[in-house]
Amino acid sequence: MARIPIAAGNWKMNGTNAEARALCRGLAGIEAIAGVDVVLSPSFTQLPLVWDFWCGTEVHIAGQNMHTQPSGAYTGEVSPVQLAEVADWVILGHSERRQFFCEDDQALALKLRAAEAHGLTPILCVGESEAERENRRTNAVLSRQVGVALGDDPAPAGLVIAYEPVWAIGTGQAATPDEAESACAHIRSVAADKLGSDVADGVRILYGGSVNAGNIADFMAQPDIDGALVGGASLKPDDFLAITRAIAAS
Ligand code: 13P
């Protein structure tokens, strides 16, 4: 099945509003690159301006997290209703949220359903830690993370899964294309067990972890890798443009 590839930039907790605006200006023309879905994920305070900047284009805007409830007494949280005013996608379960903010697979199952209910396309992040990798537990961890988050319900519309091995994030030590393909193929097989192979064939699976303009083509040559979730390099407009062009050309 032909899957439109994705270039997603996770800006994490970086930049002022002025810097976010400058980054958007630096990405001018990205909306015209054919054959790729572009997703930008700024922090919450930058979302309104980034949303307005790309309004009327095909560029998608993603939150980096979201609460499950539409409203209520949850100080410091952002609801799916609020997020949907300034975003159309949402990153869920990034390893930094799992590691520093105690997000677990059960919470992510609820967040996936909330995203679906509010029309937000989810990017579910999964990936093993360095210790899990050393203990050869990568596939077991991915099976649990994907299996529990998907539960027994139908797939959320447009579901995207990002394989981000924790040891490769921000380290400059990317997975090899073979390692990434093996993990992404496993993720697709878990999705097929849960959702059926027709649906799993349509799920887009991204690689993330020290992606740059020099290594992206090798990842895109893999059959189960449908794009990238980019951290550091997405903060440099020329780099993210080059990555996006390489993904579109794959
Ligand atoms: P880096 O590209 O900086 O390694 O970050 C990857 C990431 O965490 C994207 O969500």
GROMACS .gro file of N, CA and C in nm, residues 30-173:
model
  432
   30ILE      N    1   0.825   2.509   0.242
   30ILE     CA    2   0.810   2.368   0.281
   30ILE      C    3   0.671   2.316   0.245
   31GLU      N    4   0.575   2.411   0.249
   31GLU     CA    5   0.437   2.370   0.221
   31GLU      C    6   0.419   2.329   0.075
   32ALA      N    7   0.512   2.367  -0.010
   32ALA     CA    8   0.498   2.338  -0.153
   32ALA      C    9   0.571   2.210  -0.195
   33ILE      N   10   0.640   2.146  -0.101
   33ILE     CA   11   0.711   2.022  -0.136
   33ILE      C   12   0.606   1.911  -0.152
   34ALA      N   13   0.601   1.854  -0.269
   34ALA     CA   14   0.495   1.756  -0.299
   34ALA      C   15   0.536   1.617  -0.249
   35GLY      N   16   0.434   1.538  -0.214
   35GLY     CA   17   0.458   1.397  -0.184
   35GLY      C   18   0.502   1.371  -0.042
   36VAL      N   19   0.479   1.466   0.048
   36VAL     CA   20   0.516   1.447   0.187
   36VAL      C   21   0.418   1.526   0.275
   37ASP      N   22   0.381   1.469   0.388
   37ASP     CA   23   0.302   1.543   0.487
   37ASP      C   24   0.399   1.604   0.588
   38VAL      N   25   0.392   1.736   0.602
   38VAL     CA   26   0.479   1.808   0.695
   38VAL      C   27   0.403   1.836   0.824
   39VAL      N   28   0.467   1.808   0.938
   39VAL     CA   29   0.406   1.830   1.069
   39VAL      C   30   0.506   1.908   1.155
   40LEU      N   31   0.463   2.018   1.212
   40LEU     CA   32   0.548   2.097   1.301
   40LEU      C   33   0.488   2.092   1.441
   41SER      N   34   0.572   2.066   1.541
   41SER     CA   35   0.520   2.053   1.677
   41SER      C   36   0.593   2.146   1.773
   42PRO      N   37   0.543   2.270   1.785
   42PRO     CA   38   0.602   2.365   1.879
   42PRO      C   39   0.546   2.345   2.019
   43SER      N   40   0.602   2.415   2.117
   43SER     CA   41   0.548   2.406   2.253
   43SER      C   42   0.414   2.480   2.260
   44PHE      N   43   0.341   2.458   2.368
   44PHE     CA   44   0.203   2.509   2.377
   44PHE      C   45   0.196   2.659   2.356
   45THR      N   46   0.290   2.734   2.415
   45THR     CA   47   0.279   2.880   2.406
   45THR      C   48   0.305   2.931   2.265
   46GLN      N   49   0.372   2.851   2.183
   46GLN     CA   50   0.399   2.891   2.044
   46GLN      C   51   0.290   2.845   1.948
   47LEU      N   52   0.204   2.754   1.995
   47LEU     CA   53   0.107   2.694   1.903
   47LEU      C   54   0.019   2.796   1.831
   48PRO      N   55  -0.039   2.894   1.902
   48PRO     CA   56  -0.129   2.985   1.829
   48PRO      C   57  -0.060   3.057   1.714
   49LEU      N   58   0.062   3.104   1.737
   49LEU     CA   59   0.127   3.180   1.629
   49LEU      C   60   0.170   3.088   1.516
   50VAL      N   61   0.215   2.967   1.549
   50VAL     CA   62   0.257   2.874   1.444
   50VAL      C   63   0.135   2.827   1.363
   51TRP      N   64   0.025   2.802   1.434
   51TRP     CA   65  -0.101   2.764   1.369
   51TRP      C   66  -0.145   2.874   1.272
   52ASP      N   67  -0.141   3.000   1.319
   52ASP     CA   68  -0.182   3.111   1.232
   52ASP      C   69  -0.087   3.127   1.114
   53PHE      N   70   0.042   3.108   1.140
   53PHE     CA   71   0.142   3.127   1.034
   53PHE      C   72   0.113   3.035   0.916
   54TRP      N   73   0.079   2.908   0.944
   54TRP     CA   74   0.064   2.809   0.838
   54TRP      C   75  -0.082   2.790   0.797
   55CYS      N   76  -0.169   2.871   0.852
   55CYS     CA   77  -0.312   2.862   0.821
   55CYS      C   78  -0.333   2.872   0.670
   56GLY      N   79  -0.415   2.787   0.615
   56GLY     CA   80  -0.442   2.792   0.471
   56GLY      C   81  -0.343   2.711   0.389
   57THR      N   82  -0.244   2.650   0.455
   57THR     CA   83  -0.150   2.561   0.385
   57THR      C   84  -0.179   2.416   0.426
   58GLU      N   85  -0.103   2.326   0.368
   58GLU     CA   86  -0.119   2.184   0.401
   58GLU      C   87  -0.033   2.143   0.521
   59VAL      N   88   0.041   2.236   0.577
   59VAL     CA   89   0.129   2.201   0.689
   59VAL      C   90   0.044   2.171   0.813
   60HIS      N   91   0.075   2.059   0.879
   60HIS     CA   92   0.001   2.019   0.998
   60HIS      C   93   0.075   2.067   1.123
   61ILE      N   94  -0.003   2.097   1.226
   61ILE     CA   95   0.055   2.147   1.351
   61ILE      C   96   0.016   2.050   1.463
   62ALA      N   97   0.114   2.011   1.542
   62ALA     CA   98   0.090   1.910   1.646
   62ALA      C   99   0.124   1.964   1.785
   63GLY      N  100   0.039   1.931   1.881
   63GLY     CA  101   0.076   1.948   2.021
   63GLY      C  102   0.177   1.840   2.059
   64GLN      N  103   0.246   1.863   2.169
   64GLN     CA  104   0.348   1.765   2.214
   64GLN      C  105   0.293   1.674   2.324
   65ASN      N  106   0.171   1.702   2.367
   65ASN     CA  107   0.108   1.625   2.474
   65ASN      C  108  -0.036   1.675   2.483
   66MET      N  109  -0.116   1.606   2.563
   66MET     CA  110  -0.256   1.644   2.574
   66MET      C  111  -0.317   1.566   2.690
   67HIS      N  112  -0.412   1.626   2.760
   67HIS     CA  113  -0.489   1.554   2.862
   67HIS      C  114  -0.601   1.475   2.794
   68THR      N  115  -0.661   1.383   2.869
   68THR     CA  116  -0.770   1.304   2.808
   68THR      C  117  -0.906   1.374   2.819
   69GLN      N  118  -0.924   1.456   2.922
   69GLN     CA  119  -1.057   1.512   2.949
   69GLN      C  120  -1.080   1.642   2.871
   70PRO      N  121  -1.202   1.668   2.829
   70PRO     CA  122  -1.229   1.790   2.751
   70PRO      C  123  -1.217   1.918   2.832
   71SER      N  124  -1.237   1.909   2.965
   71SER     CA  125  -1.223   2.027   3.051
   71SER      C  126  -1.219   1.977   3.195
   72GLY      N  127  -1.189   2.067   3.287
   72GLY     CA  128  -1.197   2.026   3.427
   72GLY      C  129  -1.083   2.077   3.511
   73ALA      N  130  -1.079   2.029   3.636
   73ALA     CA  131  -0.983   2.077   3.735
   73ALA      C  132  -0.853   1.998   3.722
   74TYR      N  133  -0.776   2.031   3.622
   74TYR     CA  134  -0.648   1.963   3.596
   74TYR      C  135  -0.542   2.069   3.570
   75THR      N  136  -0.505   2.138   3.677
   75THR     CA  137  -0.413   2.251   3.667
   75THR      C  138  -0.287   2.215   3.588
   76GLY      N  139  -0.257   2.301   3.493
   76GLY     CA  140  -0.134   2.283   3.416
   76GLY      C  141  -0.149   2.196   3.293
   77GLU      N  142  -0.267   2.140   3.272
   77GLU     CA  143  -0.287   2.052   3.157
   77GLU      C  144  -0.358   2.126   3.042
   78VAL      N  145  -0.353   2.068   2.924
   78VAL     CA  146  -0.421   2.123   2.806
   78VAL      C  147  -0.513   2.015   2.753
   79SER      N  148  -0.640   2.051   2.733
   79SER     CA  149  -0.739   1.951   2.693
   79SER      C  150  -0.739   1.932   2.542
   80PRO      N  151  -0.795   1.820   2.495
   80PRO     CA  152  -0.806   1.801   2.350
   80PRO      C  153  -0.891   1.907   2.282
   81VAL      N  154  -0.992   1.956   2.353
   81VAL     CA  155  -1.077   2.063   2.295
   81VAL      C  156  -0.993   2.188   2.275
   82GLN      N  157  -0.913   2.222   2.377
   82GLN     CA  158  -0.828   2.341   2.366
   82GLN      C  159  -0.723   2.323   2.258
   83LEU      N  160  -0.663   2.204   2.256
   83LEU     CA  161  -0.557   2.179   2.158
   83LEU      C  162  -0.610   2.188   2.015
   84ALA      N  163  -0.732   2.136   1.995
   84ALA     CA  164  -0.787   2.132   1.859
   84ALA      C  165  -0.815   2.271   1.803
   85GLU      N  166  -0.808   2.374   1.888
   85GLU     CA  167  -0.823   2.511   1.835
   85GLU      C  168  -0.696   2.560   1.766
   86VAL      N  169  -0.583   2.498   1.798
   86VAL     CA  170  -0.455   2.547   1.746
   86VAL      C  171  -0.366   2.435   1.690
   87ALA      N  172  -0.423   2.318   1.669
   87ALA     CA  173  -0.344   2.205   1.618
   87ALA      C  174  -0.440   2.105   1.554
   88ASP      N  175  -0.388   2.024   1.462
   88ASP     CA  176  -0.470   1.916   1.406
   88ASP      C  177  -0.407   1.779   1.430
   89TRP      N  178  -0.284   1.777   1.483
   89TRP     CA  179  -0.218   1.653   1.519
   89TRP      C  180  -0.171   1.663   1.664
   90VAL      N  181  -0.131   1.548   1.721
   90VAL     CA  182  -0.075   1.550   1.857
   90VAL      C  183   0.026   1.436   1.872
   91ILE      N  184   0.142   1.469   1.930
   91ILE     CA  185   0.242   1.368   1.965
   91ILE      C  186   0.204   1.311   2.101
   92LEU      N  187   0.198   1.179   2.112
   92LEU     CA  188   0.160   1.116   2.239
   92LEU      C  189   0.266   1.015   2.281
   93GLY      N  190   0.300   1.018   2.410
   93GLY     CA  191   0.388   0.915   2.465
   93GLY      C  192   0.533   0.928   2.426
   94HIS      N  193   0.576   1.050   2.397
   94HIS     CA  194   0.720   1.067   2.371
   94HIS      C  195   0.799   1.012   2.490
   95SER      N  196   0.916   0.956   2.463
   95SER     CA  197   0.991   0.893   2.573
   95SER      C  198   1.026   0.993   2.682
   96GLU      N  199   1.038   1.121   2.646
   96GLU     CA  200   1.067   1.220   2.752
   96GLU      C  201   0.947   1.237   2.844
   97ARG      N  202   0.828   1.219   2.791
   97ARG     CA  203   0.707   1.224   2.875
   97ARG      C  204   0.697   1.095   2.959
   98ARG      N  205   0.734   0.985   2.899
   98ARG     CA  206   0.730   0.859   2.976
   98ARG      C  207   0.833   0.864   3.089
   99GLN      N  208   0.953   0.916   3.056
   99GLN     CA  209   1.064   0.915   3.151
   99GLN      C  210   1.048   1.018   3.262
  100PHE      N  211   1.011   1.140   3.226
  100PHE     CA  212   1.012   1.249   3.324
  100PHE      C  213   0.874   1.279   3.383
  101PHE      N  214   0.767   1.233   3.317
  101PHE     CA  215   0.633   1.269   3.362
  101PHE      C  216   0.545   1.146   3.380
  102CYS      N  217   0.609   1.031   3.393
  102CYS     CA  218   0.540   0.909   3.435
  102CYS      C  219   0.423   0.869   3.345
  103GLU      N  220   0.428   0.900   3.218
  103GLU     CA  221   0.321   0.853   3.130
  103GLU      C  222   0.339   0.704   3.106
  104ASP      N  223   0.230   0.631   3.117
  104ASP     CA  224   0.242   0.487   3.094
  104ASP      C  225   0.149   0.444   2.981
  105ASP      N  226   0.160   0.316   2.946
  105ASP     CA  227   0.086   0.267   2.829
  105ASP      C  228  -0.065   0.280   2.847
  106GLN      N  229  -0.113   0.259   2.971
  106GLN     CA  230  -0.258   0.270   2.994
  106GLN      C  231  -0.305   0.413   2.971
  107ALA      N  232  -0.228   0.510   3.021
  107ALA     CA  233  -0.264   0.651   3.000
  107ALA      C  234  -0.267   0.682   2.851
  108LEU      N  235  -0.172   0.623   2.779
  108LEU     CA  236  -0.165   0.651   2.635
  108LEU      C  237  -0.282   0.591   2.560
  109ALA      N  238  -0.330   0.477   2.607
  109ALA     CA  239  -0.450   0.419   2.544
  109ALA      C  240  -0.565   0.519   2.554
  110LEU      N  241  -0.579   0.582   2.670
  110LEU     CA  242  -0.687   0.681   2.687
  110LEU      C  243  -0.662   0.805   2.602
  111LYS      N  244  -0.536   0.847   2.595
  111LYS     CA  245  -0.505   0.966   2.515
  111LYS      C  246  -0.529   0.942   2.366
  112LEU      N  247  -0.499   0.821   2.320
  112LEU     CA  248  -0.527   0.789   2.179
  112LEU      C  249  -0.675   0.802   2.149
  113ARG      N  250  -0.757   0.752   2.241
  113ARG     CA  251  -0.903   0.761   2.222
  113ARG      C  252  -0.950   0.905   2.226
  114ALA      N  253  -0.890   0.983   2.315
  114ALA     CA  254  -0.930   1.125   2.326
  114ALA      C  255  -0.891   1.200   2.198
  115ALA      N  256  -0.774   1.169   2.143
  115ALA     CA  257  -0.733   1.234   2.018
  115ALA      C  258  -0.833   1.201   1.908
  116GLU      N  259  -0.869   1.074   1.901
  116GLU     CA  260  -0.967   1.030   1.800
  116GLU      C  261  -1.100   1.104   1.817
  117ALA      N  262  -1.144   1.116   1.942
  117ALA     CA  263  -1.273   1.179   1.968
  117ALA      C  264  -1.274   1.326   1.930
  118HIS      N  265  -1.158   1.388   1.930
  118HIS     CA  266  -1.152   1.533   1.903
  118HIS      C  267  -1.087   1.565   1.769
  119GLY      N  268  -1.075   1.464   1.684
  119GLY     CA  269  -1.029   1.489   1.547
  119GLY      C  270  -0.882   1.521   1.533
  120LEU      N  271  -0.802   1.482   1.633
  120LEU     CA  272  -0.657   1.507   1.626
  120LEU      C  273  -0.586   1.381   1.580
  121THR      N  274  -0.501   1.393   1.480
  121THR     CA  275  -0.426   1.277   1.432
  121THR      C  276  -0.311   1.248   1.528
  122PRO      N  277  -0.305   1.127   1.585
  122PRO     CA  278  -0.202   1.099   1.685
  122PRO      C  279  -0.074   1.041   1.626
  123ILE      N  280   0.039   1.087   1.680
  123ILE     CA  281   0.167   1.020   1.657
  123ILE      C  282   0.202   0.953   1.789
  124LEU      N  283   0.184   0.821   1.795
  124LEU     CA  284   0.216   0.746   1.917
  124LEU      C  285   0.365   0.710   1.916
  125CYS      N  286   0.438   0.756   2.018
  125CYS     CA  287   0.582   0.728   2.023
  125CYS      C  288   0.610   0.605   2.108
  126VAL      N  289   0.696   0.520   2.057
  126VAL     CA  290   0.739   0.400   2.129
  126VAL      C  291   0.890   0.385   2.110
  127GLY      N  292   0.949   0.302   2.193
  127GLY     CA  293   1.093   0.279   2.178
  127GLY      C  294   1.154   0.229   2.307
  128GLU      N  295   1.260   0.150   2.292
  128GLU     CA  296   1.323   0.089   2.408
  128GLU      C  297   1.436   0.176   2.463
  129SER      N  298   1.465   0.155   2.591
  129SER     CA  299   1.578   0.224   2.654
  129SER      C  300   1.708   0.151   2.617
  130GLU      N  301   1.818   0.211   2.656
  130GLU     CA  302   1.947   0.147   2.629
  130GLU      C  303   1.958   0.012   2.701
  131ALA      N  304   1.913   0.010   2.829
  131ALA     CA  305   1.922  -0.116   2.905
  131ALA      C  306   1.835  -0.223   2.841
  132GLU      N  307   1.716  -0.184   2.798
  132GLU     CA  308   1.627  -0.283   2.734
  132GLU      C  309   1.689  -0.335   2.605
  133ARG      N  310   1.754  -0.247   2.534
  133ARG     CA  311   1.821  -0.290   2.410
  133ARG      C  312   1.931  -0.391   2.442
  134GLU      N  313   2.014  -0.355   2.545
  134GLU     CA  314   2.126  -0.443   2.579
  134GLU      C  315   2.076  -0.580   2.624
  135ASN      N  316   1.959  -0.582   2.686
  135ASN     CA  317   1.902  -0.710   2.732
  135ASN      C  318   1.817  -0.777   2.624
  136ARG      N  319   1.829  -0.729   2.503
  136ARG     CA  320   1.757  -0.785   2.387
  136ARG      C  321   1.606  -0.789   2.410
  137ARG      N  322   1.555  -0.681   2.468
  137ARG     CA  323   1.412  -0.675   2.496
  137ARG      C  324   1.337  -0.579   2.404
  138THR      N  325   1.404  -0.535   2.298
  138THR     CA  326   1.343  -0.433   2.210
  138THR      C  327   1.204  -0.476   2.161
  139ASN      N  328   1.196  -0.594   2.101
  139ASN     CA  329   1.067  -0.634   2.045
  139ASN      C  330   0.961  -0.653   2.153
  140ALA      N  331   1.002  -0.706   2.268
  140ALA     CA  332   0.905  -0.725   2.377
  140ALA      C  333   0.852  -0.590   2.425
  141VAL      N  334   0.940  -0.492   2.436
  141VAL     CA  335   0.897  -0.359   2.480
  141VAL      C  336   0.803  -0.298   2.378
  142LEU      N  337   0.838  -0.309   2.251
  142LEU     CA  338   0.753  -0.251   2.146
  142LEU      C  339   0.617  -0.320   2.142
  143SER      N  340   0.617  -0.451   2.160
  143SER     CA  341   0.489  -0.525   2.161
  143SER      C  342   0.399  -0.473   2.272
  144ARG      N  343   0.459  -0.454   2.391
  144ARG     CA  344   0.378  -0.404   2.503
  144ARG      C  345   0.330  -0.262   2.477
  145GLN      N  346   0.421  -0.175   2.436
  145GLN     CA  347   0.384  -0.034   2.420
  145GLN      C  348   0.275  -0.017   2.314
  146VAL      N  349   0.292  -0.084   2.202
  146VAL     CA  350   0.192  -0.070   2.094
  146VAL      C  351   0.064  -0.145   2.131
  147GLY      N  352   0.080  -0.265   2.185
  147GLY     CA  353  -0.037  -0.348   2.216
  147GLY      C  354  -0.128  -0.283   2.319
  148VAL      N  355  -0.069  -0.234   2.429
  148VAL     CA  356  -0.153  -0.174   2.534
  148VAL      C  357  -0.215  -0.044   2.485
  149ALA      N  358  -0.138   0.038   2.415
  149ALA     CA  359  -0.192   0.167   2.369
  149ALA      C  360  -0.307   0.147   2.271
  150LEU      N  361  -0.296   0.047   2.184
  150LEU     CA  362  -0.405   0.024   2.087
  150LEU      C  363  -0.524  -0.044   2.152
  151GLY      N  364  -0.500  -0.125   2.255
  151GLY     CA  365  -0.611  -0.193   2.321
  151GLY      C  366  -0.686  -0.281   2.223
  152ASP      N  367  -0.817  -0.294   2.247
  152ASP     CA  368  -0.896  -0.380   2.160
  152ASP      C  369  -0.990  -0.300   2.070
  153ASP      N  370  -0.967  -0.170   2.062
  153ASP     CA  371  -1.054  -0.083   1.982
  153ASP      C  372  -1.001  -0.073   1.839
  154PRO      N  373  -1.084  -0.026   1.748
  154PRO     CA  374  -1.033   0.001   1.612
  154PRO      C  375  -0.925   0.108   1.617
  155ALA      N  376  -0.842   0.114   1.514
  155ALA     CA  377  -0.733   0.213   1.512
  155ALA      C  378  -0.790   0.354   1.508
  156PRO      N  379  -0.729   0.447   1.582
  156PRO     CA  380  -0.767   0.588   1.566
  156PRO      C  381  -0.741   0.631   1.421
  157ALA      N  382  -0.827   0.720   1.371
  157ALA     CA  383  -0.814   0.763   1.231
  157ALA      C  384  -0.675   0.821   1.206
  158GLY      N  385  -0.614   0.774   1.098
  158GLY     CA  386  -0.486   0.831   1.057
  158GLY      C  387  -0.368   0.793   1.144
  159LEU      N  388  -0.385   0.694   1.230
  159LEU     CA  389  -0.281   0.660   1.329
  159LEU      C  390  -0.140   0.658   1.268
  160VAL      N  391  -0.049   0.728   1.339
  160VAL     CA  392   0.094   0.726   1.305
  160VAL      C  393   0.167   0.675   1.429
  161ILE      N  394   0.266   0.590   1.408
  161ILE     CA  395   0.349   0.541   1.520
  161ILE      C  396   0.493   0.582   1.490
  162ALA      N  397   0.559   0.637   1.592
  162ALA     CA  398   0.701   0.675   1.575
  162ALA      C  399   0.787   0.584   1.659
  163TYR      N  400   0.880   0.516   1.593
  163TYR     CA  401   0.979   0.434   1.667
  163TYR      C  402   1.098   0.524   1.701
  164GLU      N  403   1.112   0.553   1.830
  164GLU     CA  404   1.221   0.638   1.875
  164GLU      C  405   1.298   0.567   1.987
  165PRO      N  406   1.404   0.494   1.952
  165PRO     CA  407   1.483   0.430   2.058
  165PRO      C  408   1.543   0.537   2.148
  166VAL      N  409   1.524   0.521   2.279
  166VAL     CA  410   1.562   0.626   2.373
  166VAL      C  411   1.711   0.659   2.362
  167TRP      N  412   1.791   0.556   2.338
  167TRP     CA  413   1.936   0.574   2.332
  167TRP      C  414   1.982   0.652   2.209
  168ALA      N  415   1.893   0.670   2.114
  168ALA     CA  416   1.931   0.741   1.990
  168ALA      C  417   1.884   0.886   1.991
  169ILE      N  418   1.805   0.923   2.091
  169ILE     CA  419   1.746   1.057   2.093
  169ILE      C  420   1.847   1.158   2.145
  170GLY      N  421   1.878   1.255   2.062
  170GLY     CA  422   1.966   1.365   2.104
  170GLY      C  423   2.109   1.324   2.132
  171THR      N  424   2.147   1.206   2.090
  171THR     CA  425   2.282   1.156   2.120
  171THR      C  426   2.376   1.164   2.001
  172GLY      N  427   2.322   1.185   1.882
  172GLY     CA  428   2.403   1.179   1.762
  172GLY      C  429   2.433   1.035   1.719
  173GLN      N  430   2.381   0.940   1.797
  173GLN     CA  431   2.404   0.798   1.768
  173GLN      C  432   2.272   0.738   1.718
   0.00000   0.00000   0.00000
